[in-house]
mmCIF file of C-alpha atoms in Angstrom:
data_model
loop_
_atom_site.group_PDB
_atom_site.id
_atom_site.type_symbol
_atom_site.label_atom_id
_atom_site.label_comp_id
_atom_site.label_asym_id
_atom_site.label_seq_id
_atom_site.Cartn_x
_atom_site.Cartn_y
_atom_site.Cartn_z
ATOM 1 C CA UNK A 1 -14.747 21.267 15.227
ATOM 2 C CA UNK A 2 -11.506 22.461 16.414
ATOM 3 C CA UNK A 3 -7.784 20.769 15.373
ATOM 4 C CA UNK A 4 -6.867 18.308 17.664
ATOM 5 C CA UNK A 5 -10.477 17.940 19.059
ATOM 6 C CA UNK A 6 -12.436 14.194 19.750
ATOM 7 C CA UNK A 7 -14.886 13.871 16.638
ATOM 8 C CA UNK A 8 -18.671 15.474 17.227
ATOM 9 C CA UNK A 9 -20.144 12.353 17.073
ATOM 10 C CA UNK A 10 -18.676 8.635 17.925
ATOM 11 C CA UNK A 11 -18.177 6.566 15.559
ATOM 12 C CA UNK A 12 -19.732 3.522 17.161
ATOM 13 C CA UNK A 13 -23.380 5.122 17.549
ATOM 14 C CA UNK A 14 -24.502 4.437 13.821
ATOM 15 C CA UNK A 15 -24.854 8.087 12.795
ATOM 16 C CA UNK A 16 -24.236 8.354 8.990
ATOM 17 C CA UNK A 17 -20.971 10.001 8.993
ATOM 18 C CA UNK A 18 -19.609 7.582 11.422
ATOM 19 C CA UNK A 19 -20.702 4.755 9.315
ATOM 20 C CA UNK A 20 -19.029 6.141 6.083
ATOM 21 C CA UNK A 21 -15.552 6.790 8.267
ATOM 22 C CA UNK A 22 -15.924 2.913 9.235
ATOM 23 C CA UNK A 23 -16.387 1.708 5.831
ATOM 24 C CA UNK A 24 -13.393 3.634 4.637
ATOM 25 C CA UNK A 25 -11.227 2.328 7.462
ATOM 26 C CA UNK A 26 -12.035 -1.294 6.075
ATOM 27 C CA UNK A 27 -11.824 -0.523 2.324
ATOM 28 C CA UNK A 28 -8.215 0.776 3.359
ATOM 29 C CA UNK A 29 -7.368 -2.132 5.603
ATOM 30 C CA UNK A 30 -8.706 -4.235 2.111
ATOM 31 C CA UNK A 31 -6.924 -2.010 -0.360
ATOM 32 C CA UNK A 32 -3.600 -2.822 2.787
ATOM 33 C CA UNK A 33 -3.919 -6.083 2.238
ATOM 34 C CA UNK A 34 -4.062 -6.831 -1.530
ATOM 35 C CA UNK A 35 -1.455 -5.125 -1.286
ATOM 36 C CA UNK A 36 -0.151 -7.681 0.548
ATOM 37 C CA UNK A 37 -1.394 -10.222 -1.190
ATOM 38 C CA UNK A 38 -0.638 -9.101 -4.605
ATOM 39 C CA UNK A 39 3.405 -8.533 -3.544
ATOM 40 C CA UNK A 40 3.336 -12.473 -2.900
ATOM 41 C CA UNK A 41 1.406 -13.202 -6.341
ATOM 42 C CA UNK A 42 4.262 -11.308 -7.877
ATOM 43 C CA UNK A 43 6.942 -13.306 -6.405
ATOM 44 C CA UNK A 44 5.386 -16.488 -7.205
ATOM 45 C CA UNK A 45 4.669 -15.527 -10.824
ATOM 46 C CA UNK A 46 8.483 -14.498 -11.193
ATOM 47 C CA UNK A 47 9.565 -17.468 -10.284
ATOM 48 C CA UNK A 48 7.057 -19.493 -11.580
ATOM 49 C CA UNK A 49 6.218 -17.878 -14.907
ATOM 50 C CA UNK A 50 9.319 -15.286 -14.982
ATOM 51 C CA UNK A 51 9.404 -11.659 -15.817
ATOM 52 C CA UNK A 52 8.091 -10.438 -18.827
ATOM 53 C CA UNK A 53 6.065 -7.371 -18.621
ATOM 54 C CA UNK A 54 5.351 -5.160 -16.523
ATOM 55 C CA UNK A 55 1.477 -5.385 -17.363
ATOM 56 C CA UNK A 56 0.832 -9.013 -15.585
ATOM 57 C CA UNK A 57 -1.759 -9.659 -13.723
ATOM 58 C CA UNK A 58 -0.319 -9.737 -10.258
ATOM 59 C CA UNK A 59 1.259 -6.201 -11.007
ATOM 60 C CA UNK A 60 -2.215 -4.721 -12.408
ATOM 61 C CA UNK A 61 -3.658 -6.510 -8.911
ATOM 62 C CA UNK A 62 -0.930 -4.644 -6.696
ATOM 63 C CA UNK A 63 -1.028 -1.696 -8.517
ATOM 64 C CA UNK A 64 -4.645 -1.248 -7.770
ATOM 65 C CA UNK A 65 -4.679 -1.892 -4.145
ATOM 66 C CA UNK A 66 -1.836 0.761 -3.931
ATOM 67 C CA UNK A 67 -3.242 3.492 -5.287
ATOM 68 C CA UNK A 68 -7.042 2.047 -4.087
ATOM 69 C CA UNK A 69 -5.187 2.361 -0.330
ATOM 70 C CA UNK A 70 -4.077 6.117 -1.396
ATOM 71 C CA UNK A 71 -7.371 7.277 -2.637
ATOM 72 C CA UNK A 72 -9.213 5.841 0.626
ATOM 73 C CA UNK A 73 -6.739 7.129 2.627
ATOM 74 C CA UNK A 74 -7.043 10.857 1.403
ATOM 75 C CA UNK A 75 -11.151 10.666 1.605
ATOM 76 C CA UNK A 76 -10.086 9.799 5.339
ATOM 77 C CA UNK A 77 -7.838 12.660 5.838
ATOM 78 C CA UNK A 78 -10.725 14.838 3.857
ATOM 79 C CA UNK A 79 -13.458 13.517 6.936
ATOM 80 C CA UNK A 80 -13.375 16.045 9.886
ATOM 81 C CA UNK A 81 -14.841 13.068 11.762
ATOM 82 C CA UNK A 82 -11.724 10.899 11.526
ATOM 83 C CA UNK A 83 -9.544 10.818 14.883
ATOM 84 C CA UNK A 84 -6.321 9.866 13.622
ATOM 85 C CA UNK A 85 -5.576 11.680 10.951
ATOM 86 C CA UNK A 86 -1.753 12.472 11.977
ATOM 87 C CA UNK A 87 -0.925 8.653 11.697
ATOM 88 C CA UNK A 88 -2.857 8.545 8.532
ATOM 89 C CA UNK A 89 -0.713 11.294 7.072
ATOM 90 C CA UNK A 90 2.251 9.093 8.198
ATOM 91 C CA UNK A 91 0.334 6.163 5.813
ATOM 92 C CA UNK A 92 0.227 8.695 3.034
ATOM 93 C CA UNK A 93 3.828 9.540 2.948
ATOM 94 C CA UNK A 94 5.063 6.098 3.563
ATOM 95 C CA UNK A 95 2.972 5.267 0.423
ATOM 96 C CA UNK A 96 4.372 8.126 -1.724
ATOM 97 C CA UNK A 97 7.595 6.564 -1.241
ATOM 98 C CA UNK A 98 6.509 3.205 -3.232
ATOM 99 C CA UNK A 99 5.769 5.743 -5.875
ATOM 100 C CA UNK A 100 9.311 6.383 -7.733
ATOM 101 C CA UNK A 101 10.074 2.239 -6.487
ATOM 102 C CA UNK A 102 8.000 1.190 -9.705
ATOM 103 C CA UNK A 103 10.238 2.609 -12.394
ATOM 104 C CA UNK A 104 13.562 2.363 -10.605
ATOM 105 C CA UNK A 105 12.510 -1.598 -10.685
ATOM 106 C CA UNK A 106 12.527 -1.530 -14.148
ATOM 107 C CA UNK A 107 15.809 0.249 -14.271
ATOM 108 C CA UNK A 108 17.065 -2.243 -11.180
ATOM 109 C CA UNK A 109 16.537 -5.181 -13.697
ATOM 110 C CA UNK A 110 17.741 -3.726 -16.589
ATOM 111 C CA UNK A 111 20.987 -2.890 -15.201
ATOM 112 C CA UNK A 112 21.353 -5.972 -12.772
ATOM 113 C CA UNK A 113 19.325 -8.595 -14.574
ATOM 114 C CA UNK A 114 17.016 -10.728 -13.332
ATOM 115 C CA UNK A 115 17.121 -12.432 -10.602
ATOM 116 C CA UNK A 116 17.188 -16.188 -9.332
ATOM 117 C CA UNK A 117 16.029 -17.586 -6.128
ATOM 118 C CA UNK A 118 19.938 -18.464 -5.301
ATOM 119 C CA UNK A 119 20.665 -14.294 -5.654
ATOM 120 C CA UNK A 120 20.906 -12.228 -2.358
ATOM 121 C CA UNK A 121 18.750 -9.406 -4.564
ATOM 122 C CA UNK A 122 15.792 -11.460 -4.828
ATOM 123 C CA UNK A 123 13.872 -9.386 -2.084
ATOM 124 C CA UNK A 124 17.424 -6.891 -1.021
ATOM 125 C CA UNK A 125 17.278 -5.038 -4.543
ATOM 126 C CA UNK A 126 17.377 -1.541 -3.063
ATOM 127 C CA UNK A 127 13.905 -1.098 -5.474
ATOM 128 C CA UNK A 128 12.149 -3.444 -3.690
ATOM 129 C CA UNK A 129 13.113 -2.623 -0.171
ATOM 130 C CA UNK A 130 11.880 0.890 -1.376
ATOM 131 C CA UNK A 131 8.656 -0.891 -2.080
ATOM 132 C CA UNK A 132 8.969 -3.320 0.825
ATOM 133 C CA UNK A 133 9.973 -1.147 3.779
ATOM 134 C CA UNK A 134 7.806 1.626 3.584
ATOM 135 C CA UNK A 135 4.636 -1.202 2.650
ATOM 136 C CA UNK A 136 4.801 -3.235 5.878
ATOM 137 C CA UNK A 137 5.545 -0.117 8.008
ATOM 138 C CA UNK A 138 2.144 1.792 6.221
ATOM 139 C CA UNK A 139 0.751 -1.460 7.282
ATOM 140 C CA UNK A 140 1.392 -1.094 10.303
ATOM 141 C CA UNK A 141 0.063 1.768 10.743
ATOM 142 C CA UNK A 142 -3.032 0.650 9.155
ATOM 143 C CA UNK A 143 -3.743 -1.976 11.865
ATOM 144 C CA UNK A 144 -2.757 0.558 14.791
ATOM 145 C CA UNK A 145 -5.457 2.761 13.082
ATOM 146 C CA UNK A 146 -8.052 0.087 13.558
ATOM 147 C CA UNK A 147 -6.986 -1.000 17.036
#
């Protein structure tokens, strides 16, 4: 199959290939959103519970749906059969930017402190817009990708 050419095969027709590209399309829009959901878990446990490590549970929960969404994402871009792989290399480099956010949060809170729900940096800490931003915009992408 040539670059830049429609798949052999559709993917609605059941053929084996097509069904694997449609079950990695919903493990990343799963892997998307626990993402999601695991971003407000955090916020509630900090302000709930409070920060204390950065091994709780709705980090480890997070964590794993990021680099879940990352792994499906490059089996997608490794299927010749997948049509959009230029906005899923979009996905890919918005998520590589949530990378370095994880350690320059523990830095942010080191230097800055913690923060209270009556602080502008609650969500505006520039680490978690680096999280933030590129998240909802991969997101976006995601659900584009479906359709």
């Amino acid at each position: 199959m040539s670059a830049g050419a429609a798949p052999e095969f559709p993917l609605e027709t059941g053929h084996p290939q097509g069904m694997t590209t449609i079950l990695l399309v919903k493990l990343l829009v799963i892997a998307t959103l626990g993402g999601a959901i695991g971003s407000h878990w955090d916020a509630w446990w900090h302000v709930a519970i409070g920060r204390d490590t950065s091994f709780i549970p709705p980090h480890i929960f997070t964590f794993t749906s990021f680099c879940s969404a990352i792994v499906v994402s490059m089996l997608l871009l490794w299927r010749e059969d997948f049509p959009s792989r230029r906005a899923l290399k979009g996905y890919l480099g918005l998520r590589a930017l949530g990378i370095p956010a994880v350690p320059f949060d523990e830095f942010w809170h080191r230097l800055v402190g913690v923060e209270d729900l009556t602080s502008p940096f609650v969500v505006w800490s520039p680490s978690h817009l680096l999280f933030f931003v590129p998240s909802v915009i991969a997101a976006l992408i995601v659900f584009r990708i479906v359709g």
